[in-house]
mmCIF file of C-alpha atoms in Angstrom:
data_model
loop_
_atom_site.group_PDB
_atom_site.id
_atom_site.type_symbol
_atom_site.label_atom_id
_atom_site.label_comp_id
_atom_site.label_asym_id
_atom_site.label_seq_id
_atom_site.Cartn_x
_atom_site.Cartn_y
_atom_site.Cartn_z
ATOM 1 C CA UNK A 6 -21.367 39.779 -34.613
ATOM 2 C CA UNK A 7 -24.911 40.597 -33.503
ATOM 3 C CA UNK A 8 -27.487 43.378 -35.019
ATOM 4 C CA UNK A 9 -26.382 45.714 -32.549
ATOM 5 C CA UNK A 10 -22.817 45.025 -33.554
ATOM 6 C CA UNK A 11 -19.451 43.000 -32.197
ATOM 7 C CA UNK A 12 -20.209 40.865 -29.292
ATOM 8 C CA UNK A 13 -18.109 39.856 -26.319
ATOM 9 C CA UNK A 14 -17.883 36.880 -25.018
ATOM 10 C CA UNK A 15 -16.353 37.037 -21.011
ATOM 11 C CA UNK A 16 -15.637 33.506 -19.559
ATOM 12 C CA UNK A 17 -14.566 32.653 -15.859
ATOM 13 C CA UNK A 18 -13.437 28.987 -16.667
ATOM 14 C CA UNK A 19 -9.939 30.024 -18.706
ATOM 15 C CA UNK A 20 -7.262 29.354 -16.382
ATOM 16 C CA UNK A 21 -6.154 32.576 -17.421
ATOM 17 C CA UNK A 22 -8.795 33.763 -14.724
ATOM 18 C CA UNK A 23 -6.891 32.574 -12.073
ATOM 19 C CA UNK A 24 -3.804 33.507 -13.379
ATOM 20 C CA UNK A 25 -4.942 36.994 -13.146
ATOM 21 C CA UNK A 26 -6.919 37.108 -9.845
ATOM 22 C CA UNK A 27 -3.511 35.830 -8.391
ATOM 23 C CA UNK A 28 -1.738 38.958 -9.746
ATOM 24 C CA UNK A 29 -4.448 41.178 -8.663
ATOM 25 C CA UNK A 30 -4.524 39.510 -5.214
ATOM 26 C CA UNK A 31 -0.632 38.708 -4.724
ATOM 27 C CA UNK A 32 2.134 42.117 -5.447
ATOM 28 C CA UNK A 33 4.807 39.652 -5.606
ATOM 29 C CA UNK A 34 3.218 38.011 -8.455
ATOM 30 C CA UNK A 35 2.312 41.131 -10.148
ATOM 31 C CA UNK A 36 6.230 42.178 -9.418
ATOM 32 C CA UNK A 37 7.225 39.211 -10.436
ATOM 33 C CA UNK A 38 9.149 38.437 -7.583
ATOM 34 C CA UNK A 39 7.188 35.128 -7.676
ATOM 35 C CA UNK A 40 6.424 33.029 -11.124
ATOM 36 C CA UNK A 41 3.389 31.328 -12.045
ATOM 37 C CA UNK A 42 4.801 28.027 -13.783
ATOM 38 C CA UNK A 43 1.552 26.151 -14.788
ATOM 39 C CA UNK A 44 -1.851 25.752 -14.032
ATOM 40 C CA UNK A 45 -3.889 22.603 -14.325
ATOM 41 C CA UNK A 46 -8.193 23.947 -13.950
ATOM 42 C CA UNK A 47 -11.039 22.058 -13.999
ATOM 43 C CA UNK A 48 -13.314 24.909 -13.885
ATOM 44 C CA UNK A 49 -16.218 24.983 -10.345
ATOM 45 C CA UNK A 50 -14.327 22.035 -9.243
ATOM 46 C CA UNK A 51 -10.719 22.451 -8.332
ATOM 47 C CA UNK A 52 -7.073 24.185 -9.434
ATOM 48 C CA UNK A 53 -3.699 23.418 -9.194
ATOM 49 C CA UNK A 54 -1.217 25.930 -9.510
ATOM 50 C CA UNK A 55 2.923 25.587 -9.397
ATOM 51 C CA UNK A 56 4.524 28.488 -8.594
ATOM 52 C CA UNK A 57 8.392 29.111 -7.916
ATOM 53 C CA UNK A 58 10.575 32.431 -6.596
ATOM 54 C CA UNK A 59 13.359 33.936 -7.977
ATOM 55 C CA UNK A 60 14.753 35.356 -4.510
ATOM 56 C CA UNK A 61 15.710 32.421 -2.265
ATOM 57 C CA UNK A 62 14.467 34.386 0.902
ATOM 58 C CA UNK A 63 11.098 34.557 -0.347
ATOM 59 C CA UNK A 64 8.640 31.362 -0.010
ATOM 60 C CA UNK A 65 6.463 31.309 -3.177
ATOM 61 C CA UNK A 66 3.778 28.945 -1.582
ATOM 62 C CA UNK A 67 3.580 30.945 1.605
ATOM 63 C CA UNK A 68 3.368 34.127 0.117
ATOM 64 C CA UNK A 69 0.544 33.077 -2.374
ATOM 65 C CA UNK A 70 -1.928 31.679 0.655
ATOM 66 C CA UNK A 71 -1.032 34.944 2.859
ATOM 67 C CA UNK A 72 -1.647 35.631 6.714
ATOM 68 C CA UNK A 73 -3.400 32.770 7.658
ATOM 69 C CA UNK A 74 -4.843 32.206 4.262
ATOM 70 C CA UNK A 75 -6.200 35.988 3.318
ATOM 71 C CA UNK A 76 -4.953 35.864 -0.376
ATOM 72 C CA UNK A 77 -5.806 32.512 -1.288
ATOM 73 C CA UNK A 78 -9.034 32.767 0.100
ATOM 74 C CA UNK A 79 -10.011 36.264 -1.242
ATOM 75 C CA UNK A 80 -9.372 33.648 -4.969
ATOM 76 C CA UNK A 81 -11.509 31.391 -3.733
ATOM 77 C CA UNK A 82 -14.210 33.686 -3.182
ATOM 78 C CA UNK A 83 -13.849 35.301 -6.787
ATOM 79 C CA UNK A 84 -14.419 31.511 -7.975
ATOM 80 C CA UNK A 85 -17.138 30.902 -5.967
ATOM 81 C CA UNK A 86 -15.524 28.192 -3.990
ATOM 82 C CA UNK A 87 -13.718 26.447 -6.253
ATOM 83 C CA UNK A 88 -10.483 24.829 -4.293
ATOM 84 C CA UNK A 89 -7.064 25.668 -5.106
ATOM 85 C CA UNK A 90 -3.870 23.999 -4.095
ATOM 86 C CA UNK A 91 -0.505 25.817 -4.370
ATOM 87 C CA UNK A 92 2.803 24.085 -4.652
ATOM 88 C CA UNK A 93 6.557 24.771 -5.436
ATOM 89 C CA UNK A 94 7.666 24.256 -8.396
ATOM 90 C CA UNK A 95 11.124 21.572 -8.725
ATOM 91 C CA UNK A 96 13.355 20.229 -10.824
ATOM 92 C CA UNK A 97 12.809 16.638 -8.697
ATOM 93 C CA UNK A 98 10.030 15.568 -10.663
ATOM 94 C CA UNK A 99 9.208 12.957 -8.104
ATOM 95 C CA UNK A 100 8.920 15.463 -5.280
ATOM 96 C CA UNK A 101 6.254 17.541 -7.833
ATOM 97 C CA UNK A 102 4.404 14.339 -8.164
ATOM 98 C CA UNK A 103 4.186 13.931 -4.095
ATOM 99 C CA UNK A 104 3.452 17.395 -3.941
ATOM 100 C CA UNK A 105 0.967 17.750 -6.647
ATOM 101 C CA UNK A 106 -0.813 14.516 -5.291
ATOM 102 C CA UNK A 107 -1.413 16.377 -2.125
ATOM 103 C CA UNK A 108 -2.856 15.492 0.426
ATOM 104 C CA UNK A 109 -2.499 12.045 -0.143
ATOM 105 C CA UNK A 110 0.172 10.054 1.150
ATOM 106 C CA UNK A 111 2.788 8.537 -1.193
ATOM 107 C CA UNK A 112 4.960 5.257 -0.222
ATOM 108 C CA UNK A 113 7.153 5.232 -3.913
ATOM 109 C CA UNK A 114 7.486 6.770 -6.961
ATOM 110 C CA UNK A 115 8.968 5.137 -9.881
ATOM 111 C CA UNK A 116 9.949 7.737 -12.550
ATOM 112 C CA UNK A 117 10.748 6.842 -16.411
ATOM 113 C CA UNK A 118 12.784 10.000 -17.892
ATOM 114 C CA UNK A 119 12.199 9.204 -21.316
ATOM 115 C CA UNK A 120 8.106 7.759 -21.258
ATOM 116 C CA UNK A 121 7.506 11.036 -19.076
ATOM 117 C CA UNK A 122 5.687 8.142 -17.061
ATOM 118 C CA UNK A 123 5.453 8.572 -13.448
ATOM 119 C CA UNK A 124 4.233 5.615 -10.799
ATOM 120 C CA UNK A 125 2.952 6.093 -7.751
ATOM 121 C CA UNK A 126 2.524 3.224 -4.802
ATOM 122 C CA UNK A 127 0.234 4.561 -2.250
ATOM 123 C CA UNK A 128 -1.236 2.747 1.126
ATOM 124 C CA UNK A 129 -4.246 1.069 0.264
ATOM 125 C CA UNK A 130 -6.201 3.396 2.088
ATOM 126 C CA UNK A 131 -4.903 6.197 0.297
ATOM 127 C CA UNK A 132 -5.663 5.164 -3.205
ATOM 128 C CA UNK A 133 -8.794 6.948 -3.641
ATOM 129 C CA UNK A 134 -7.745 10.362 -1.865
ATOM 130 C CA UNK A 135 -4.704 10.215 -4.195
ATOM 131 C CA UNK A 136 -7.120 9.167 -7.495
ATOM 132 C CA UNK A 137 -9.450 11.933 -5.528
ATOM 133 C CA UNK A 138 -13.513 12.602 -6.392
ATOM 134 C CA UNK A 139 -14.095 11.635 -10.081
ATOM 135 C CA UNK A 140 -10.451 11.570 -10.701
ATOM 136 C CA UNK A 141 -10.097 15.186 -10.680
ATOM 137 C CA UNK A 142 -6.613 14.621 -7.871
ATOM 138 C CA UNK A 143 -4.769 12.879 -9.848
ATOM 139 C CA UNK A 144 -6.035 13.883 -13.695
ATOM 140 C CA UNK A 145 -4.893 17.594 -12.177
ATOM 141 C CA UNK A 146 -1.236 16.456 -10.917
ATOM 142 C CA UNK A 147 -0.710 15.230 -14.451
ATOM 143 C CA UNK A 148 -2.169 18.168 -16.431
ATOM 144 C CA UNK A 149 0.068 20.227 -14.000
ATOM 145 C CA UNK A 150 3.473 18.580 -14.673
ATOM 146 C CA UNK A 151 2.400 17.161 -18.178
ATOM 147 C CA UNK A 152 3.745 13.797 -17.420
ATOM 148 C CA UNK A 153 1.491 10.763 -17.068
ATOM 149 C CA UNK A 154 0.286 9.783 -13.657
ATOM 150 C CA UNK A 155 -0.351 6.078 -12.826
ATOM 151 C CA UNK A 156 -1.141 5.282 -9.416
ATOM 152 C CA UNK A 157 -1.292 1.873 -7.562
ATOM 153 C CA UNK A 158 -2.079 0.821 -4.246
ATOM 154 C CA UNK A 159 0.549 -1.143 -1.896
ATOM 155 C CA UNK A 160 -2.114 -4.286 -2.359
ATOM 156 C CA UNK A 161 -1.994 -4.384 -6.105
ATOM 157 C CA UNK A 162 1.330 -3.864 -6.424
ATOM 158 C CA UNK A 163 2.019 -6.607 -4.267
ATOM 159 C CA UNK A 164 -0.227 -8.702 -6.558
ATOM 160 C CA UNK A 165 1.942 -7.611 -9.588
ATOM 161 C CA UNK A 166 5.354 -8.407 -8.125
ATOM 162 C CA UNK A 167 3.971 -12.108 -6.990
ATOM 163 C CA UNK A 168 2.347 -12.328 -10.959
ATOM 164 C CA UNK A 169 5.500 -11.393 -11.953
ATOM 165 C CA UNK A 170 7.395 -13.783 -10.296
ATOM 166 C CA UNK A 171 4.866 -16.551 -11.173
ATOM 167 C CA UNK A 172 5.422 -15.575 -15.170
ATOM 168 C CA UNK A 173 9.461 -15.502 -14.627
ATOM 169 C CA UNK A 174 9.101 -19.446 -13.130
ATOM 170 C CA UNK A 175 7.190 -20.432 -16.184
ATOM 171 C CA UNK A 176 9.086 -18.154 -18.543
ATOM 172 C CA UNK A 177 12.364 -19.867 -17.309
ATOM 173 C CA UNK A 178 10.937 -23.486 -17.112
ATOM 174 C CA UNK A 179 10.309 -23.497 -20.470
ATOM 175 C CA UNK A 180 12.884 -21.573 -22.262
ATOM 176 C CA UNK A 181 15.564 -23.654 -20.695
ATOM 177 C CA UNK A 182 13.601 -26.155 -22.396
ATOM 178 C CA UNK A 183 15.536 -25.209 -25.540
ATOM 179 C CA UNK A 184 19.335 -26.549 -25.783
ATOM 180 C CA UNK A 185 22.310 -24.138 -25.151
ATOM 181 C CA UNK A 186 19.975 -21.480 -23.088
ATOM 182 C CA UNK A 187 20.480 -21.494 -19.716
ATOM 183 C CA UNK A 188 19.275 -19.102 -17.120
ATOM 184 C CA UNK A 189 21.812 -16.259 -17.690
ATOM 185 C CA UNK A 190 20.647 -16.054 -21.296
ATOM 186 C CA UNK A 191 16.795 -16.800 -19.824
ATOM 187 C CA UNK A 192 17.031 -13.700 -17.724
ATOM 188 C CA UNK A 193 18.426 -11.364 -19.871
ATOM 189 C CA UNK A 194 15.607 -12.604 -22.055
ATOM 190 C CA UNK A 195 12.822 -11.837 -19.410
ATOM 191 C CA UNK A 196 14.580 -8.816 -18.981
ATOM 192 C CA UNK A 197 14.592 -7.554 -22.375
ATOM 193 C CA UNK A 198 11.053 -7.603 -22.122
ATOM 194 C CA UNK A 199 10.293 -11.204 -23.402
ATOM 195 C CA UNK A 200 7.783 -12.757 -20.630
ATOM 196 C CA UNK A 201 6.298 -15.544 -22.250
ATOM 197 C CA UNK A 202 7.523 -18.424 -24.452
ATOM 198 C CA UNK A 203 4.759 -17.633 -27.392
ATOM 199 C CA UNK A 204 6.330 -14.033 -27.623
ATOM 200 C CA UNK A 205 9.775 -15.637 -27.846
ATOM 201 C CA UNK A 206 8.515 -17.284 -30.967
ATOM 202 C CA UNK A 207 6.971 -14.573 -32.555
ATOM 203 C CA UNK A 208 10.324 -12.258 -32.478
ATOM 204 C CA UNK A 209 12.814 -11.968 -34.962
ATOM 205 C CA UNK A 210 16.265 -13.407 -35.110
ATOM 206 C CA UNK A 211 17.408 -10.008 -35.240
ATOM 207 C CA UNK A 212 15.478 -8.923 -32.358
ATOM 208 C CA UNK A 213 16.925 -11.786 -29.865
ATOM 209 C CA UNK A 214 20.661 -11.025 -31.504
ATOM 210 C CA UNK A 215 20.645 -7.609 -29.306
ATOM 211 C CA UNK A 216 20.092 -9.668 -26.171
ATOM 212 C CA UNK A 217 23.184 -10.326 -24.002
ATOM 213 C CA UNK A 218 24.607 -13.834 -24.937
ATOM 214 C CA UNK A 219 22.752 -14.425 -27.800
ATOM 215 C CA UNK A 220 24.716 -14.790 -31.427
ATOM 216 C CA UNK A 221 22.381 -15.074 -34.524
ATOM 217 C CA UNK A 222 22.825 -18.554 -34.467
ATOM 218 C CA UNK A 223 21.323 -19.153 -31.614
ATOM 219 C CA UNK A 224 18.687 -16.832 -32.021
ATOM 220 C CA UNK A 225 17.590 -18.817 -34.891
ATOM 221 C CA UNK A 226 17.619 -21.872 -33.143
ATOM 222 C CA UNK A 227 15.571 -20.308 -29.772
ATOM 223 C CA UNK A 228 12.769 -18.847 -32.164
ATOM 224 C CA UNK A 229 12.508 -21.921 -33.965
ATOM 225 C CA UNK A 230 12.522 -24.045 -30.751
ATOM 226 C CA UNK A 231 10.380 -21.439 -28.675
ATOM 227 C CA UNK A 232 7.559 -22.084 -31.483
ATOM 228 C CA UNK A 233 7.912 -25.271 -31.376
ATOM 229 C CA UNK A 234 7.230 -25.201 -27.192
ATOM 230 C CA UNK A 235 4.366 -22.913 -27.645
ATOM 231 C CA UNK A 236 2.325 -25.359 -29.534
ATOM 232 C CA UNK A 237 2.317 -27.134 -26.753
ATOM 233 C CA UNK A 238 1.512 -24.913 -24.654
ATOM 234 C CA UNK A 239 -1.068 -22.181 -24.933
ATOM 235 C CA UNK A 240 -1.574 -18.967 -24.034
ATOM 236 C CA UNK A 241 -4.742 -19.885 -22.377
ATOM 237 C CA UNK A 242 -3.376 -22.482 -20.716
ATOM 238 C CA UNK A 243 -0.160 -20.469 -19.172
ATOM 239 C CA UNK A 244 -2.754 -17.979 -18.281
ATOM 240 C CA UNK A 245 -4.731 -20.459 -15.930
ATOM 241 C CA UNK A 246 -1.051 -21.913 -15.039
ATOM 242 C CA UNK A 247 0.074 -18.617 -13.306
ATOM 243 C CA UNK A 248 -3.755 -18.305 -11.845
ATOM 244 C CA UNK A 249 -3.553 -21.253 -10.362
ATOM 245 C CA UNK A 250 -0.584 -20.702 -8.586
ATOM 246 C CA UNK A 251 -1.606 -17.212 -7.582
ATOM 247 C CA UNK A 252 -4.961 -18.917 -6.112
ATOM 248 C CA UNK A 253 -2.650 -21.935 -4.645
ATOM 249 C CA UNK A 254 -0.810 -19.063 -2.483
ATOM 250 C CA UNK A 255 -3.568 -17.238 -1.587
ATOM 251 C CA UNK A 256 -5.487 -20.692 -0.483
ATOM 252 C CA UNK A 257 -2.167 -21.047 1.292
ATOM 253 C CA UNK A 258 -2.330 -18.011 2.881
ATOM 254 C CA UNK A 259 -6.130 -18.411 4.046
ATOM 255 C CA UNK A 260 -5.044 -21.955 5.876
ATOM 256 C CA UNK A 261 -1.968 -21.052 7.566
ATOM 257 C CA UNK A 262 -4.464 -17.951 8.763
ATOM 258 C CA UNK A 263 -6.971 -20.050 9.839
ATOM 259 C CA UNK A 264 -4.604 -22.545 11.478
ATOM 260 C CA UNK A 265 -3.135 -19.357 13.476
ATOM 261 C CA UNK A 266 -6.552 -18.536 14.286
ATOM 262 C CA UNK A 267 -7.185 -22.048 15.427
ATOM 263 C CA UNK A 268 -4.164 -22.359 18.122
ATOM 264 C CA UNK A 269 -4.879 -19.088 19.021
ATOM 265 C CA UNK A 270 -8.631 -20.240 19.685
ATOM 266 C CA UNK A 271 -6.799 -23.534 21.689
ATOM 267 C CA UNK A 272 -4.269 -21.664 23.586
ATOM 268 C CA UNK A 273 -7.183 -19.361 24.697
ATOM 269 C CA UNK A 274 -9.293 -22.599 25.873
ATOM 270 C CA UNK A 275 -6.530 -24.279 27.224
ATOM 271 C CA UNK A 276 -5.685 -21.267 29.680
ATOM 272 C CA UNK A 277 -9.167 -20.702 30.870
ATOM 273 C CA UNK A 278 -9.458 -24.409 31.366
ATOM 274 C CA UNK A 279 -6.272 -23.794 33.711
ATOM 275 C CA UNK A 280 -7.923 -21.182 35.226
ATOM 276 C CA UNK A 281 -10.618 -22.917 36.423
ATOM 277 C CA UNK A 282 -8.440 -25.522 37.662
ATOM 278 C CA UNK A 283 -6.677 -23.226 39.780
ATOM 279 C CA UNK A 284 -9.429 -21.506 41.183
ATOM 280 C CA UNK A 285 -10.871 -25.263 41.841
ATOM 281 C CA UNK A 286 -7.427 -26.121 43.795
ATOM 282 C CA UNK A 287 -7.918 -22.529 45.864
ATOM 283 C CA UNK A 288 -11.177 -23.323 47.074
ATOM 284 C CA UNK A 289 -10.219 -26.803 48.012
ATOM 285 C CA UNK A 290 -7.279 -25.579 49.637
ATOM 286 C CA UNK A 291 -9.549 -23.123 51.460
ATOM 287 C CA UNK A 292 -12.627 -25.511 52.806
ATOM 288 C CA UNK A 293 -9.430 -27.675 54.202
ATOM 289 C CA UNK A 294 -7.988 -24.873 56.216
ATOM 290 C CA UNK A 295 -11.340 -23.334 57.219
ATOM 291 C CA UNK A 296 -12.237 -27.470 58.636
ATOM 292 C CA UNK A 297 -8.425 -27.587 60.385
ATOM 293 C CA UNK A 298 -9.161 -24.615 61.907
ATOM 294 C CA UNK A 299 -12.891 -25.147 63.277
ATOM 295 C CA UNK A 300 -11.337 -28.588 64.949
ATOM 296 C CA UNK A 301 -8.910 -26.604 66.557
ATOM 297 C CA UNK A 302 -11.121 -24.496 68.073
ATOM 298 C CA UNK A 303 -14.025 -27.396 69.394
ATOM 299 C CA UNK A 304 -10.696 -28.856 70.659
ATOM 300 C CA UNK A 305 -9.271 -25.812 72.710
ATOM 301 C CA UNK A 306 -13.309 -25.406 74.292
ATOM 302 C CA UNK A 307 -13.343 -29.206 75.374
ATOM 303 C CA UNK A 308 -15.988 -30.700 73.192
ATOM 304 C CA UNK A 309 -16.135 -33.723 73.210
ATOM 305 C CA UNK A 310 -13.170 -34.969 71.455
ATOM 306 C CA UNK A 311 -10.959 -38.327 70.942
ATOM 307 C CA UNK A 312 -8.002 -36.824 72.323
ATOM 308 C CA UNK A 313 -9.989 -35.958 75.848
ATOM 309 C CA UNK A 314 -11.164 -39.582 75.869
ATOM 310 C CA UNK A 315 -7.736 -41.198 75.151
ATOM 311 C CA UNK A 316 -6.345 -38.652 78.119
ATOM 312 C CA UNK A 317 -8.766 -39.992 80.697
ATOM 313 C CA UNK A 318 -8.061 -43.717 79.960
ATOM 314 C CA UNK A 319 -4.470 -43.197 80.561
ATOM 315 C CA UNK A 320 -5.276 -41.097 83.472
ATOM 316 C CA UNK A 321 -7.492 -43.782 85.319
ATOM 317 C CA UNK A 322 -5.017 -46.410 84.230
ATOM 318 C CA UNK A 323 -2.605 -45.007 86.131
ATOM 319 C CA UNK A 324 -4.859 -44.757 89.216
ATOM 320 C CA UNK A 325 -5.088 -48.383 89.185
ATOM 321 C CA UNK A 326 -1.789 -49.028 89.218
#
């Protein structure tokens, strides 16, 4: 409220806006022929919208963008720029999350139902077009679907499954430490979620009695036991136990490269050495013929020669006789 009376306040950055340009730009929208299901905005920057059809003949995201792009674009003037992606709507939430991530390109998706958690391996190079500029790609997807994006790159997820692994063979070599556990009951311990000895101790009886295989007797005895272990060993020092063996592998790794590279490197220097060997041989070979065939020719002229000389012995020889 102002002297002059009420005032109104107009704003362009509600994603209301672009709900209504669409209907002012797009009849089916207006008719309803085609539903606007959400809208994820980050106002002067970019928008997602999902939209979905209730006639199977008509194609919601085709008819939104228009002869070679005349609706959407008409929006995108009215926003002064701002870019706006358009995708179909589906039940598949892992095909809206590929979708939504457009245009990156997505290897897996991982999708927990009841965390409305979504994870997303990408090709390394993709990572940042998927994450896209400030994180407004990726921060849009999940606005859009309201489920939580994370996204990973082939390299780091590679990484995780080899830490994993590297936890699981310390995990294992110690809780089989304790009598009456072997690895079936180890395993469905790591797989409950219990990846280190220490949080082994800390649980409950009660919480190790839902584990497959394990009676309340023996989850007594494992927590007790499992404390007992993880005096010994720290959490620092099973943190610089699985380093270690992640740098070991990745040492490893360097030095059977470098030995590749190295008999590569040998192979090449072996076959140019070869090389020159052979073309050593050729010219011998060559300087031979071309002297076989210069004697030839002095010999077919009559220059002097030992084969004219032992001829006219024998010939005067003869005469003698």
């Amino acid at each position: 409220m102002t002297g002059r009376g009420p005032q109104i306040i107009l704003s362009r950055s509600h994603p209301d806006m672009v709900k209504a340009l669409f209907m002012e730009q797009i009849p089916e929208v207006k008719d309803g022929y085609v539903e606007i299901v959400s809208i994820a905005r980050e106002p002067g920057e970019r928008t997602k919208v999902a939209v979905k059809s209730s006639d199977v003949n008509i194609d919601p995201v085709g008819t939104c963008v228009g002869m070679r792009g005349y609706r959407v674009q008409s929006i995108v003037r009215e926003l002064s720029g701002e870019k706006i992606d358009i995708i179909e709507w589906s039940d598949d939430i892992a095909q809206m999350v590929v979708d939504a991530l457009s245009p990156a390109r997505v290897d897996r998706v991982r999708v927990d139902s009841d965390e409305r958690e979504v994870e997303i391996i990408v090709p390394d190079d993709q990572l940042s077009v998927a994450i896209g500029k400030n994180g407004h790609n990726v921060r849009l997807a999940s606005k859009l679907l309201d489920w939580k994006i994370d996204i990973r790159s082939r390299s780091d997820e590679e990484m995780a499954e080899v830490f994993e692994e590297k936890l699981y063979e310390n995990f294992i070599e110690h809780i089989t430490m304790i009598p009456g556990v072997g690895e079936s009951i180890a395993d469905s311990l790591f797989d409950s979620g219990y990846k280190t000895i220490h949080e082994v101790s800390e649980a409950s009886p009660e919480d190790l009695v839902g584990v497959k295989g394990v009676g309340i007797k023996l989850a007594e005895k494992i927590v007790k036991e499992a404390g007992e272990i993880a005096k010994r060993v720290s959490r620092e020092e099973l943190q610089s136990m699985v380093r270690e063996a992640l740098e070991r592998e990745k040492r490893t790794e360097g030095k059977m490269d470098e030995m590749v590279g190295l008999h590569k490197a040998l192979e090449r220097e072996e076959k140019t050495e070869q090389e020159k060997e052979d073309a050593t041989d050729e010219e011998e070979q060559e300087m031979t013929s071309e002297g076989y065939e210069d004697g030839n020719m002095k010999r077919s002229k009559g220059e002097g020669s030992e084969g004219e000389i032992e001829s006219k012995e024998e010939y005067e020889h003869e005469e003698s006789d």
